[in-house]
XYZ file of C-alpha atoms in Angstrom:
402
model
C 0.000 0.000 0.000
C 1.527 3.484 -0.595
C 1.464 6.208 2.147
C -1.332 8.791 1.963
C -0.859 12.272 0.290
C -0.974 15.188 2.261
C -4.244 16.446 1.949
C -5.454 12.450 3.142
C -2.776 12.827 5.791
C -4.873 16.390 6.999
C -8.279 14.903 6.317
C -7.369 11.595 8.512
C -5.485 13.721 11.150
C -8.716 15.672 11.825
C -11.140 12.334 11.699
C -8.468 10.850 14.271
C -8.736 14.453 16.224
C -4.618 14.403 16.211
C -4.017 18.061 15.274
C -0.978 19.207 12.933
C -1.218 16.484 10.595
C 1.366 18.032 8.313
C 4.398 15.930 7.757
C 4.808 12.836 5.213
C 6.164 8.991 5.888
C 9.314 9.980 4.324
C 10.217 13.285 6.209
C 13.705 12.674 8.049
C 13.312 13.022 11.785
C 12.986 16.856 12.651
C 11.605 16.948 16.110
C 13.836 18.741 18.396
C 15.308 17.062 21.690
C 14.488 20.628 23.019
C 10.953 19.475 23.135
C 12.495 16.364 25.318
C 11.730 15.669 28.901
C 15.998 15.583 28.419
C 15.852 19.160 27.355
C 18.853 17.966 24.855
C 20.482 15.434 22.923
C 22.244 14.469 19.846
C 18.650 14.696 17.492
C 19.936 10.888 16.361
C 16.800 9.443 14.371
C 14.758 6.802 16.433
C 14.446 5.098 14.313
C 17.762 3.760 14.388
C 17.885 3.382 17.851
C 17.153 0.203 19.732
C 17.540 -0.468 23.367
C 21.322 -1.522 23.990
C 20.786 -2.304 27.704
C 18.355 -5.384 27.077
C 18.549 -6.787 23.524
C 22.428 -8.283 23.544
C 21.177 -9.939 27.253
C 17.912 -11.172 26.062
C 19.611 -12.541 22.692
C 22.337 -14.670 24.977
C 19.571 -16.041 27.163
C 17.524 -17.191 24.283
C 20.865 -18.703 21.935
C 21.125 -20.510 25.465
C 18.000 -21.894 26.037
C 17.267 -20.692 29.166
C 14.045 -18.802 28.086
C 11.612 -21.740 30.243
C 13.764 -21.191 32.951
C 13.483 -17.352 33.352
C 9.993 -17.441 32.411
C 9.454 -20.043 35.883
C 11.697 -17.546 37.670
C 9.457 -14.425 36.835
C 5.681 -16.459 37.079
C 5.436 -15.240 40.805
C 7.126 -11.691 40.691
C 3.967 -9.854 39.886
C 4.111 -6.893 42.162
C 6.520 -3.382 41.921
C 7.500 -4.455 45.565
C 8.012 -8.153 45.262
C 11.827 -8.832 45.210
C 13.711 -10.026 42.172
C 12.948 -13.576 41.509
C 15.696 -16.110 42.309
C 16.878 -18.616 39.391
C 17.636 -15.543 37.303
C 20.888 -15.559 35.317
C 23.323 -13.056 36.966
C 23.370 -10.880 34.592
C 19.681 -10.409 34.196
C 19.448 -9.841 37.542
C 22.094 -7.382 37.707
C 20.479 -5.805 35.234
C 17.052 -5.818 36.640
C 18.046 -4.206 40.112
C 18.850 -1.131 37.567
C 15.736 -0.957 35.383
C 13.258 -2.091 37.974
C 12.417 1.222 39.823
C 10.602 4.735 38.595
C 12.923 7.225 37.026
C 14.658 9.652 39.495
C 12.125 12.487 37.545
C 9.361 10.435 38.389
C 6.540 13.133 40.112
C 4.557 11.200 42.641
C 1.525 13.600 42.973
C 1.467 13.696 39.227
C 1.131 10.021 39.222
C -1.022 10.012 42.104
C -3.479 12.453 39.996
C -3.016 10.443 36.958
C -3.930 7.527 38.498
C -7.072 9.034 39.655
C -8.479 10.322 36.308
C -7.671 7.180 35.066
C -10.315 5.977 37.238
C -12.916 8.746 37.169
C -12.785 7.941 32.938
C -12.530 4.591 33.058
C -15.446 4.285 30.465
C -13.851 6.769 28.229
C -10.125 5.346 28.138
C -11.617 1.353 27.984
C -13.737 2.474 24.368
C -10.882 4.354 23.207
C -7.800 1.967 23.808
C -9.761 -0.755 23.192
C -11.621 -0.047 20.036
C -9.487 3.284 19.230
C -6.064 2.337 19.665
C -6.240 -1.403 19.627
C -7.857 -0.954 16.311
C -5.587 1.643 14.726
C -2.636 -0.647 16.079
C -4.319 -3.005 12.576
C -3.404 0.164 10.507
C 0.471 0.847 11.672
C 2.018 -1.074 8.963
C 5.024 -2.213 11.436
C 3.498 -2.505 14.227
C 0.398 -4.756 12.321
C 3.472 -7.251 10.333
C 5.276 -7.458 13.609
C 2.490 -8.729 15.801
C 1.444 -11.108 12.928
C 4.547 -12.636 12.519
C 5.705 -12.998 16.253
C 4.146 -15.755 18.748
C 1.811 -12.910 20.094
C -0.350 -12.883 16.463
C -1.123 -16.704 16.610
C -3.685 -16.215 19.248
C -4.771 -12.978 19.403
C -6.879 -13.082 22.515
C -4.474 -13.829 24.931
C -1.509 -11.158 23.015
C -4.585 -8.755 23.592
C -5.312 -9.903 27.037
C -1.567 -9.046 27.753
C -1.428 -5.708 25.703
C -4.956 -4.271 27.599
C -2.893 -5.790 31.073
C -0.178 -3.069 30.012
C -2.724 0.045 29.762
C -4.816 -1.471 32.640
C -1.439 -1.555 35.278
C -0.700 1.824 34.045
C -4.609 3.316 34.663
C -4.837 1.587 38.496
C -4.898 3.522 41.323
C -1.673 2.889 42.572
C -0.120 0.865 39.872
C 3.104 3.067 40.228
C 3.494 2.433 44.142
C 5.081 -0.490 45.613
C 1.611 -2.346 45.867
C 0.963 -2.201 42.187
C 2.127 -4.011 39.229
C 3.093 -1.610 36.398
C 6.948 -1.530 37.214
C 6.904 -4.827 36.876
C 4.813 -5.454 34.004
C 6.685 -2.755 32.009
C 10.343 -4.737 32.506
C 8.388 -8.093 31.561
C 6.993 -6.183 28.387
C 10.732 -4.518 27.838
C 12.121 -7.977 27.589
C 9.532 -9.512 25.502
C 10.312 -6.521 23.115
C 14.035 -7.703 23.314
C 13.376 -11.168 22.709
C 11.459 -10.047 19.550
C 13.969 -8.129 18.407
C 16.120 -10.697 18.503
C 13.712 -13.358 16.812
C 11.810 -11.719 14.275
C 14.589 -11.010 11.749
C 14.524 -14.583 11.423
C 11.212 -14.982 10.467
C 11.025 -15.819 6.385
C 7.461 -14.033 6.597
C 8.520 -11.176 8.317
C 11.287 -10.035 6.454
C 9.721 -10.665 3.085
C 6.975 -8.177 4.211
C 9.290 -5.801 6.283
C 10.887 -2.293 5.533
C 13.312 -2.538 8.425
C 15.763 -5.210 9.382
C 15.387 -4.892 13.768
C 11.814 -4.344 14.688
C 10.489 -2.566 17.811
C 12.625 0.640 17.748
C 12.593 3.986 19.606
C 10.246 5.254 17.105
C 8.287 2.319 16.844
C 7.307 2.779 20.761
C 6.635 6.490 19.944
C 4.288 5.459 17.164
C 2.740 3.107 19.256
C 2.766 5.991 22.417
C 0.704 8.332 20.026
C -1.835 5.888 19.385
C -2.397 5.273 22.859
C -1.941 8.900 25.311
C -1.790 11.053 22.708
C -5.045 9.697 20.353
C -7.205 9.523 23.755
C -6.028 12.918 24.930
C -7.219 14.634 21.499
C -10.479 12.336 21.742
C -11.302 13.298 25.000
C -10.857 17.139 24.110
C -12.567 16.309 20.940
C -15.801 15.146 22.780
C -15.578 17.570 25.240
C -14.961 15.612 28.123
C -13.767 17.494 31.284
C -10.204 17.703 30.790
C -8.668 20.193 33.571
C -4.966 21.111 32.561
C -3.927 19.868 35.492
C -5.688 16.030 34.771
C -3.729 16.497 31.144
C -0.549 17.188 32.494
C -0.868 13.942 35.025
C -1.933 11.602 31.766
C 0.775 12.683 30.091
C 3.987 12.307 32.820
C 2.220 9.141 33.976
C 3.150 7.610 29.364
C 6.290 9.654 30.308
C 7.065 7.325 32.791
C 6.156 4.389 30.863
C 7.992 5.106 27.424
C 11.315 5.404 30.245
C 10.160 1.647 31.734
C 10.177 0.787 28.394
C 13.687 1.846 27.090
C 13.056 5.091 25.314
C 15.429 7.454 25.594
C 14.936 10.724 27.376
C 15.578 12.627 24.566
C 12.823 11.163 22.527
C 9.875 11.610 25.351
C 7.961 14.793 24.858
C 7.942 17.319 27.331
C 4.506 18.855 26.585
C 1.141 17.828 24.999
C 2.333 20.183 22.426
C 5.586 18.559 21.584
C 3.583 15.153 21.953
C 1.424 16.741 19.321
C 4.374 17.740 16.952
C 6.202 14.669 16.865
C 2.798 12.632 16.740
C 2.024 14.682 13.191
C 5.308 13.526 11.701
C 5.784 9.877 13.415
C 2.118 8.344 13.327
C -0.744 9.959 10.943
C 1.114 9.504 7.749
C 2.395 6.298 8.167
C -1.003 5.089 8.769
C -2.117 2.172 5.838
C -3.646 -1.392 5.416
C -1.900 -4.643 5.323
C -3.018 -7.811 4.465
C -2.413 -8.689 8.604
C -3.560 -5.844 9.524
C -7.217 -6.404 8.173
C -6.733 -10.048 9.336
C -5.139 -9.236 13.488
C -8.713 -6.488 13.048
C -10.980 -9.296 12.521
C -9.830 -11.583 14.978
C -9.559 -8.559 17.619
C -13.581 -7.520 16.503
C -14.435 -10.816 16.636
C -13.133 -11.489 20.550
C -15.924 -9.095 21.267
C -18.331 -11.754 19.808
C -18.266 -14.199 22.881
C -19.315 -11.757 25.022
C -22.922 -10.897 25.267
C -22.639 -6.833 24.338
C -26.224 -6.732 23.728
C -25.215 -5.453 20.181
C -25.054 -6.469 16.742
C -21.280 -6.353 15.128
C -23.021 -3.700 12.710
C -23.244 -1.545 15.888
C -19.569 -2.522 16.656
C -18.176 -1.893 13.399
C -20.001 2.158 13.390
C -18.484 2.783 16.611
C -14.999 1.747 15.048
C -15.602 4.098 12.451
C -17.016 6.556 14.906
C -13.755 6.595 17.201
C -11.377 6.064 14.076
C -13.184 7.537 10.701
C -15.401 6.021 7.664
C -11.489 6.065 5.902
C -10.143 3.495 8.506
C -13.022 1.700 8.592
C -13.055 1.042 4.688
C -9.592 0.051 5.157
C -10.631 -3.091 7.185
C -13.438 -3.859 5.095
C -15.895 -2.896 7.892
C -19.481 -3.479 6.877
C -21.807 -0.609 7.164
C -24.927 -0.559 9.558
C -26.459 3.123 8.950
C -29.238 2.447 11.720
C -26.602 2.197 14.368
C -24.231 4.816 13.165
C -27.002 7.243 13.579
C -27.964 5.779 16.660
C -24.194 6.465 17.754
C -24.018 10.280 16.442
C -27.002 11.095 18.243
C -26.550 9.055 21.619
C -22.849 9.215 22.335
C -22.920 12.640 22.685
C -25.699 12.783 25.404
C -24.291 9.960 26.932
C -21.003 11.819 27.737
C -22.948 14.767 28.730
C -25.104 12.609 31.553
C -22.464 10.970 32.581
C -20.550 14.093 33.905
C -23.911 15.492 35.500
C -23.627 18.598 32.366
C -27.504 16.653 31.661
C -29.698 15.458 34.111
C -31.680 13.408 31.575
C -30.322 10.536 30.182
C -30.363 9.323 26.852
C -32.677 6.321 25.841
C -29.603 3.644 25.129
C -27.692 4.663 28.187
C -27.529 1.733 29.945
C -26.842 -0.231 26.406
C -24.136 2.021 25.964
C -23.114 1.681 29.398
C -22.621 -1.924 29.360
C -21.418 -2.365 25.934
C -18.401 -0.231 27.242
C -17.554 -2.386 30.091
C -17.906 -5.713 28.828
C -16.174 -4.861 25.541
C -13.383 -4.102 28.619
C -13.860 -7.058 29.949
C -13.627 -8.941 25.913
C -9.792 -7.777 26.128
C -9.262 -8.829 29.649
C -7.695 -11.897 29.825
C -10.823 -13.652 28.102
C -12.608 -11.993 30.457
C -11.184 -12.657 33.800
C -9.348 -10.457 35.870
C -6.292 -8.151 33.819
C -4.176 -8.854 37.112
C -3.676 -12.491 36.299
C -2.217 -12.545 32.557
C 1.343 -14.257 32.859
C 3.756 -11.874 29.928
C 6.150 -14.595 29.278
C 9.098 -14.443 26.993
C 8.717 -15.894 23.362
C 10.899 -18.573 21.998
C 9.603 -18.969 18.234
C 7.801 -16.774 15.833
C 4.169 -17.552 14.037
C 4.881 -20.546 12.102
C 2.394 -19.729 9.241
């Protein structure tokens, strides 16, 4: 598929609600480490840059075979304050009692707040990174060829289970204090992204569909970091949700955080909502385009949604993909139209939001349908529908045979 031209690139940018939709694919990197939470740094292209403190470790562990082993080790160290599991290698562990702690930058009352509008828009943020984001994730060219072709895209419930588990650590109350688990999932994650980065390139199918030899860079987490924080801040804004400054600025530090847990350098982690804006316009709307797995990982992540009662049709579904994403996206994935329900969607959504934060004391006809099509479309991407807190992240050892 080619990339979009620029007026597509505008007209998609403003459907997504991601403002400053102005650059192309094939722009060289121009965002400024000035715009950093750094402040500085040598303006080296992300994409280039991979995460030299994990991959050579991860690659020795796995040419050893000692991937079952550390995956025993790490089945019981769930929580930020649980100690490092024993049976490690030495230098994993060495490695660990580095990476496994908040960065010295870290602002606990901004986390603290963050953590509580996570939960006072828990309804919001479940719709948008489960059928926003998740859905766009079909539509990032990379990102949809390198879940395909990894373990993760031969069963796409339980790589889902463990990719909502990330978002859902992040969004709990306390999931950056000792009690919670985000610290923890975050090094897990880190290391699966290692292990990929290590496997992948061997995949026939992968590299014969690939435009980069090492998957999972810098700028692949950024991409993947706008689709997420920034994509649900601009949505929320978009549907005028309350969205104090102050609530913004907590969202944001608390993905600051992560992309840091996660190996991205300083230098590439925006300061500001408006530098996470910039860099978002040149790194994620134009490279936005169908593959043949994309379309394919978008079914099977629809269809999860299909053994849970939602109390709606997949007609209704696929309108409020559209509705979140745009009719463009949607056509992309071959998303069958139900007009009935995408009016019924323009016209209630709206009221919902307003009801729900008391600016309407009426509500709308379909609220509670609304209501609980939210939740238990949370609950599809949950583990199959169990608790988030229980899905293992385990380290690969092969790549999707066919």
């Amino acid at each position: 598929m080619t990339n979009l031209s620029r007026r597509n690139i505008l007209s998609l940018g403003a459907a997504l609600g991601l403002v400053g939709a102005t650059g192309t694919a094939t722009d060289a990197w121009a965002w400024s480490p000035t715009g950093s939470v750094a402040g500085s740094g040598a303006g080296t292209d992300p994409e280039y840059v991979w995460d030299d403190d994990i991959d050579p470790l991860m690659a020795k562990i796995i040419t050893s075979g000692q991937v079952p082993a550390v995956n025993k080790a790490m089945a019981s160290w769930v929580n930020n304050n649980d100690p490092l599991p024993t049976g490690l290698p030495a230098e994993l562990t060495t490695y660990l009692q580095g990476a496994n702690k908040l960065p010295s930058w870290a602002d606990p009352k901004k986390l603290a707040r963050a953590a509580d509008f996570n939960r006072r828009k828990d309804t919001y943020l479940f719709l948008l990174y489960g059928l926003g984001s998740g859905i766009m994730s079909t539509v990032i060219p990379r990102e949809a060829t390198s879940v395909y072709w990894s373990a993760g895209g031969a069963d796409m419930q339980d790589r889902a289970a463990k990719t909502f588990t990330f978002g859902y650590d992040l969004a709990e109350l306390k999931g950056l204090e000792p009690e919670g688990q985000f610290i923890v999932t975050a090094n897990k994650t880190r290391m699966v992204h290692a292990a990929v980065r290590h496997m992948l390139p061997q995949s026939p199918h992968w590299s014969a569909v690939a435009d980069q030899k090492i998957p999972i860079s810098n700028a692949d987490i950024l991409v993947t970091f706008h689709s997420l924080g920034t994509f649900v801040r601009r949505k929320l804004l978009d549907w005028k949700v309350p969205f104090p400054a102050e609530d913004q600025e907590a969202f944001l530090h608390s993905w600051q955080v992560a992309l840091h847990l996660l190996g991205v350098r300083t230098e590439y982690i925006p300061k500001s909502w408006a530098e996470a804006d910039k860099q978002s316009a040149q790194v994620l709307t134009p490279i936005l385009s169908p593959t043949t797995e994309g379309i394919e990982l978008a079914e099977d992540l629809l269809g999860l949604t299909a053994q849970i009662d939602l109390g709606v049709t997949r007609g209704f579904l696929n309108e409020f993909v559209r509705y979140v994403l745009s009719n463009e996206i949607g056509d992309w994935l071959g998303l069958k139209r139900d007009y009935a329900s995408a009016a019924l969607i323009r016209t209630v959504w709206p009221a919902f939001i307003l009801f729900r934060e008391g600016l309407n004391p009426v509500a709308p006809s379909a609220f509670y349908m609304f209501d609980q099509f939210v939740r238990a479309l949370a609950m599809a991407f949950l583990n199959k529908g169990e608790s988030g807190k229980t899905t293992p992240i385990v380290i690969p050892t092969h790549n999707r045979q066919d």
